[in-house]
Amino acid sequence: MKAKFEPLFESYTFPNGVTVKNRLALAPMTHYSSNEDGSISEEELVFIKARAKDLGTVITACANVTPNGKAFPGQPAIYDDQFIPGLKKLAETVQQEGAKAVIQIHHGGISCPSELVPDGDVVSASNIDRDNQKARALSTGEIEEIIEAFGEATRRAIEAGFDGVEIHGANGYLVQQFYSPYTNNRTDEWGGSVENRMKFPLAVAEACQKAIDKHAKRPFIFGYRFSPEEPSTPGLTMTETFQLVDALSNLPFDYLHISLMHALSTPHRGADTERTRIELVNEVINGRVPLMAVGKVNSPDDALAVRERNIPLIAIGRELLISPRWAAYIQEDRLEKIEYALNLKERDKYDIPNGLWEVILAAEGWVPFTR
Ligand SMILES: Cc1cc2nc3c(=O)[nH]c(=O)nc-3n(C[C@H](O)[C@H](O)[C@H](O)COP(=O)(O)O)c2cc1C
């Protein structure tokens, strides 16, 4: 390996004492290939196994914590104990390759297609009916049930042998829908002020933490993924992101995961637009919790550029779809082996499940490919 890449391959110890072999993580990626009932399929195990080997951490696809949180066909489920045996296989598949297995836990809220949720009853923070989005506001009792469901999902992850959970508080799904003034116009204790809108994310975190304290017999990795800013007005600004990050940094998380399409992007508004979001967020965190960053880390030099901005952990998504052994090629100093586009003629070599393959083909440009 070229000496300059060594900072990517130093081991890392999370605040809870768990050590991972390097700074690289597989970003959570929905693969549209769990069984119809939400149980883990053989196809997704093959997909994960092909990518886990060279990484410190593997974050598996978002798994829905309640039936009405299902946002994708072929999404893995974690809302019932019946899923534990399959989840166990998923955790073991990752661990057998030497990586730590973290499962992302999720509720889609308004982003759930009505045909995927029971009785077509799509729920969110508020009653919403605009553009293509329609949802009913959750009652106070239902809010409490979903918070509890995140805690139960954490217990199941522990029982399945995972090394950690990551709360999916990003990408506009339910946890973010509560924080965002775009989707939350409630007038009760769960809406209105920044503090009230933040209550749901913090209550979810507390429920998960309680489950960890109660059920984990060894240190368990606890992460939270957030998106920094929304393009719409009203919508989350960097100022509100800083307030959330500040609150999250006071909780016993092992990492916060900033979800970005480009890891080195700069803010649109509400902060210094000349500096990268990761640097600004890191300033707010002020050493309280490590930050993981993601987004268009394609080349080894891209990863270094993020690492050099004092970011200890780097997640990689699409590039690991294209080049599953990306990290090994850096370590073996065979950079010429790294590919930057899928070659559709060589479909079999990628171990990409059918469902995901079809999504990639349909959304041309999302994941680069050549015919
Ligand atoms: C196929 C696919 C599925 C994804 N599924 C998830 C998901 O389940 N949870 C999540 O937080 N992000 C998801 N993402 C976003 C990625 O984790 C990542 O943040 C994004 O792709 C940007 O990083 P990249 O440029 O390295 O791909 C998905 C992305 C892709 C390409």
XYZ file of N, CA, C and O and ligand atoms in Angstrom, residues 27-30 61-62 104 168 171 225 259-261 294-296 316-318 356 366, ligand 1:
115
model
N -21.748 1.904 3.286
C -22.916 2.745 3.568
C -24.170 1.873 3.486
O -24.206 0.903 2.721
N -25.189 2.211 4.278
C -26.414 1.411 4.201
C -27.007 1.522 2.801
O -27.156 2.628 2.278
N -27.320 0.382 2.193
C -27.917 0.431 0.849
C -29.071 -0.560 0.731
O -28.882 -1.774 0.845
N -30.228 -0.004 0.505
C -31.423 -0.791 0.243
C -31.203 -1.573 -1.038
O -30.728 -1.019 -2.030
N -28.750 -2.560 5.066
C -29.874 -1.756 4.549
C -30.883 -1.406 5.634
O -31.092 -2.176 6.576
N -31.544 -0.280 5.469
C -32.520 0.139 6.471
C -33.615 -0.920 6.600
O -34.118 -1.452 5.617
N -29.235 -0.668 10.142
C -29.922 0.627 10.188
C -31.411 0.388 10.443
O -32.038 -0.436 9.777
N -32.005 5.604 11.537
C -32.099 6.337 10.271
C -32.880 7.635 10.511
O -34.098 7.675 10.418
N -32.357 11.534 5.273
C -32.937 11.324 3.940
C -34.454 11.521 3.881
O -35.142 10.910 3.066
N -27.893 8.526 11.925
C -27.648 9.173 10.630
C -28.603 10.352 10.452
O -29.811 10.230 10.680
N -25.330 12.334 6.336
C -25.724 11.809 5.023
C -25.618 12.927 3.992
O -26.373 13.905 4.038
N -24.684 12.776 3.084
C -24.446 13.810 2.060
C -24.330 13.142 0.697
O -23.820 12.025 0.593
N -24.755 13.833 -0.335
C -24.522 13.296 -1.680
C -23.081 13.561 -2.093
O -22.525 12.873 -2.927
N -20.215 10.507 4.296
C -20.499 9.696 3.106
C -20.766 10.640 1.943
O -21.087 11.795 2.156
N -20.625 10.151 0.742
C -21.037 10.917 -0.443
C -19.958 11.088 -1.474
O -19.005 11.835 -1.266
N -20.104 10.347 -2.574
C -19.166 10.439 -3.695
C -17.705 10.274 -3.288
O -16.826 10.958 -3.804
N -18.969 4.381 2.305
C -18.934 4.371 0.844
C -20.117 3.544 0.351
O -20.318 2.421 0.824
N -20.868 4.123 -0.567
C -22.042 3.429 -1.083
C -21.827 2.926 -2.499
O -21.323 1.817 -2.719
N -22.186 3.761 -3.478
C -22.225 3.297 -4.870
C -20.898 2.736 -5.373
O -20.883 1.784 -6.142
N -32.205 -4.790 -7.036
C -31.379 -3.581 -7.069
C -30.869 -3.326 -8.493
O -30.820 -2.180 -8.958
N -27.747 7.300 -11.837
C -27.654 7.259 -10.366
C -26.415 6.473 -9.951
O -25.618 6.924 -9.126
C -28.914 1.600 -3.953
C -28.868 2.563 -2.808
C -29.615 2.299 -1.675
C -29.543 3.167 -0.565
N -30.214 2.837 0.586
C -30.023 3.574 1.716
C -30.531 3.150 2.967
O -31.120 2.075 3.120
N -30.321 3.963 4.023
C -29.642 5.147 3.925
O -29.488 5.856 4.918
N -29.107 5.543 2.753
C -29.270 4.785 1.660
N -28.647 5.150 0.491
C -27.736 6.306 0.489
C -26.290 5.846 0.680
O -26.079 5.270 1.956
C -25.293 7.012 0.498
O -25.549 7.963 1.509
C -25.420 7.698 -0.859
O -25.496 6.746 -1.903
C -24.233 8.632 -1.119
O -23.005 7.943 -0.975
P -22.188 7.338 -2.239
O -21.897 8.480 -3.157
O -20.978 6.712 -1.635
O -23.093 6.342 -2.920
C -28.751 4.317 -0.631
C -28.017 4.583 -1.797
C -28.049 3.711 -2.860
C -27.191 4.001 -4.062
